[in-house]
Amino acid sequence: MNVTAPLIEVEKLEAWYGRRRILNGVDFAVNPGEIRVIMGGSGSGKSTLLRHLLGLHKPRSGTVRLLGVDIARASERQMLDVRRQIGVSFQGGALLTSLSVGDNVALPLREHTNLDEATIRIMSRLKLEVVNLGGFQDLMPAQLSGGMIKRTALARAIAMDPKLLFFDEPSAGLDPVVSAELDELILRLRDALRMTIVVVTHELESAFKIADTITVLDQGDILMTGTVDAVRHSDNERIQDLLNRRPREIQVDADAYLKRLTEEAA
Amino acid sequence: MPRALHDMNALIRPLESLGRATIGSLAGMGYAAVLLGESLYFSVAGWRIGQPLRPRAVAEQMRQIGVDALPIVVLLALTIGIMLGIQFIAALSAFGAQSQVVVAVAKSVTREFGALITAILVAGRSGSALAARIGSMSVSQEVDALATMGIEPVRYLAAPALLAMLVMLPALTIFADAVAIGGAALYSSPALNITPSAYVMQTLSLLEPGDVWQGIAKSAVFAVLITLIGVSTGFSVAGGAEGVGRATTRAVVLSICWIIVVDMIFSYFLNR
Amino acid sequence: MSDSENACISEDLGGYVLVRVCGEVDLSWSQQVRDAILAALGNGGVGVELALVTYIDSSGIAALVEGFQTARGKGKRFGVIAASRAVLAVLQLARLDKVFPMFADVDAARAA
Ligand SMILES: Nc1ncnc2c1ncn2[C@@H]1O[C@H](COP(=O)(O)OP(=O)(O)OP(=O)(O)O)[C@@H](O)[C@H]1O
Ligand SMILES: [Mg+2]
């Protein structure tokens, strides 16, 4: 693979839930070493896009290529190879509740490598040190605070030193200090471990701090993809609404409105 | 809305929901069949594609499904044995056929009750536990997390349970057979004027291997049913904690219904 | 990025062994580095020279940690010598630069 080829390439991706179209033919590419932030209002389809990038849903149409592999056409072996090189930190953490913090972080190593137990122990505890959770390996997920869950999830996501890291809502629900620390950590992970990182976030401040490039999603369309400055100075009205936290103007169509309120099967 | 159309609707609605339920249950069966295929595939060939079945996971499931169920299996099997003793002595002595009690108990326990009681018990204990565990894991995105880590959820969660169930349910069934016959011996031997050990010896001489095999074969089928229903309802949970609760109930009720129906079908064909 | 750059050479310098590591240390061969370090610890102190390492992942760092821990258990000396920028960044990420004895070059290590 060419060194400069994009790690993620999405072409004309359409996503549907039942009869509702959520993504309207999205094009998207992320280059190696880049930190890409996906921004957008609530319900704009960020999580849906992320789930398609992770191969958790098959696209209705369009293609998703991760590390050069078309994930709709990949064999199980190829898919496994791709998945060993990506790490994902879910919004709610998604830690396995039956395993301790240490075992959660060690899980990918135990499943995918033949390293001996001593090395796995060191590697997983090292990752806990990186996220400032050194010494917490024996706690169970139920005993963690929200911020600790998020950091444990990050430690597990980077357990295998992935090329590509996905991070859903790193700072949602965290205090400002912890979320600033996480932002700092994301930057250092990219620099030290050469990760390419895709972050989904609502937080403008954190987005501007960590992003190299930002993709703005609105109601299933990509409004723009560009550098932090380009997005800040964009003259697109919806983007400015998002940046300045302006409530959107909702057009009212009297007929449709009445129909919604009164009809049996709307 | 015109009156006639309204009436039509009243007629069509139930049909519609019946149709939807039929399609839903067919889809459910199809999904269960896929799960069965995948679980078996990962058990046999998973290691070749980097998805090996972990003996430790299987052992853990075997402990939860089998060993932990022993006390309650003993209790129920003993009770059933005594109950059968009571009924057969009462019923057969009316015809002066008391001597037939031993063979009646032996055959009904090994062919029918041992497997049935054990399966219903395990469905209540472990089928529901599987549905609850996998269901809450789906809701909290743990299943998604496993998939993105390159750990096939079916291999990690379903295959160990299936193997453990296939080993432990027949084992528990044999155990339940023995305990139930022991219970019947304790109750009926005084009434029959023989010692309990003579009762057991008589049972052993009357039983044919086919009787025991019939129960074991059924229990293997029940094992597949319980696991697939538990696992597939668990994986298809939607709608938060309430959904998990509903899935758990559904798994138990569905398993028990299927167990009883399949048992009847088996009995019919095996005893023609 | 070819594998031919990756190498791990042990030199016995009388009293201590210098393990020179080059290239990209990752999962595919970090066990070799670990074995080399642990083997070298049989013959006295160990210095691990990392000047030509362009990338190191956490399995490589784990090899260093295990080496250091083993050396301490045996009462041997252990040092990380001339860590490249790439290595330093990773060590700093886990704050290990404050744990390992770090030396600027082989002479400094020998002097200490
Ligand atoms: N499982 C689902 N079934 C049906 N519709 C869904 C499902 N998940 C999401 N949707 C719909 O898809 C749309 C996009 O949702 P998505 O979760 O991608 O938004 P989002 O950008 O992540 O929003 P937020 O910032 O609030 O998390 C929403 O309108 C939502 O109703
Ligand atoms: Mg979302």
Short mmCIF file of N, CA and C and ligand atoms in Angstrom, two decimals, chain A residues 42-43 45-48 91 168-169 200 202, ligand 2:
data_model
loop_
_atom_site.label_atom_id
_atom_site.label_comp_id
_atom_site.label_asym_id
_atom_site.label_seq_id
_atom_site.Cartn_x
_atom_site.Cartn_y
_atom_site.Cartn_z
N SER A 42 -27.18 17.17 16.89
CA SER A 42 -27.77 15.93 17.35
C SER A 42 -28.64 15.34 16.25
N GLY A 43 -28.48 14.05 16.01
CA GLY A 43 -29.30 13.39 15.00
C GLY A 43 -28.82 13.62 13.58
N GLY A 45 -26.38 12.20 12.17
CA GLY A 45 -25.88 10.96 11.59
C GLY A 45 -24.43 10.64 11.90
N LYS A 46 -23.87 11.31 12.91
CA LYS A 46 -22.46 11.07 13.25
C LYS A 46 -22.23 9.63 13.70
N SER A 47 -23.06 9.20 14.66
CA SER A 47 -22.88 7.84 15.16
C SER A 47 -23.14 6.81 14.07
N THR A 48 -24.11 7.13 13.22
CA THR A 48 -24.41 6.21 12.12
C THR A 48 -23.21 6.10 11.18
N GLN A 91 -18.84 5.51 23.03
CA GLN A 91 -19.32 6.61 23.87
C GLN A 91 -19.58 6.17 25.30
N ASP A 168 -15.52 7.99 20.16
CA ASP A 168 -16.85 8.60 20.12
C ASP A 168 -17.05 9.45 21.36
N GLU A 169 -17.29 10.72 21.18
CA GLU A 169 -17.60 11.67 22.26
C GLU A 169 -16.62 11.57 23.43
N VAL A 200 -15.45 11.75 17.16
CA VAL A 200 -16.79 12.30 17.01
C VAL A 200 -17.08 13.14 18.23
N HIS A 202 -19.25 16.75 20.12
CA HIS A 202 -20.11 17.91 20.15
C HIS A 202 -19.35 19.15 20.58
MG MG D 2 -24.27 9.91 18.49
#
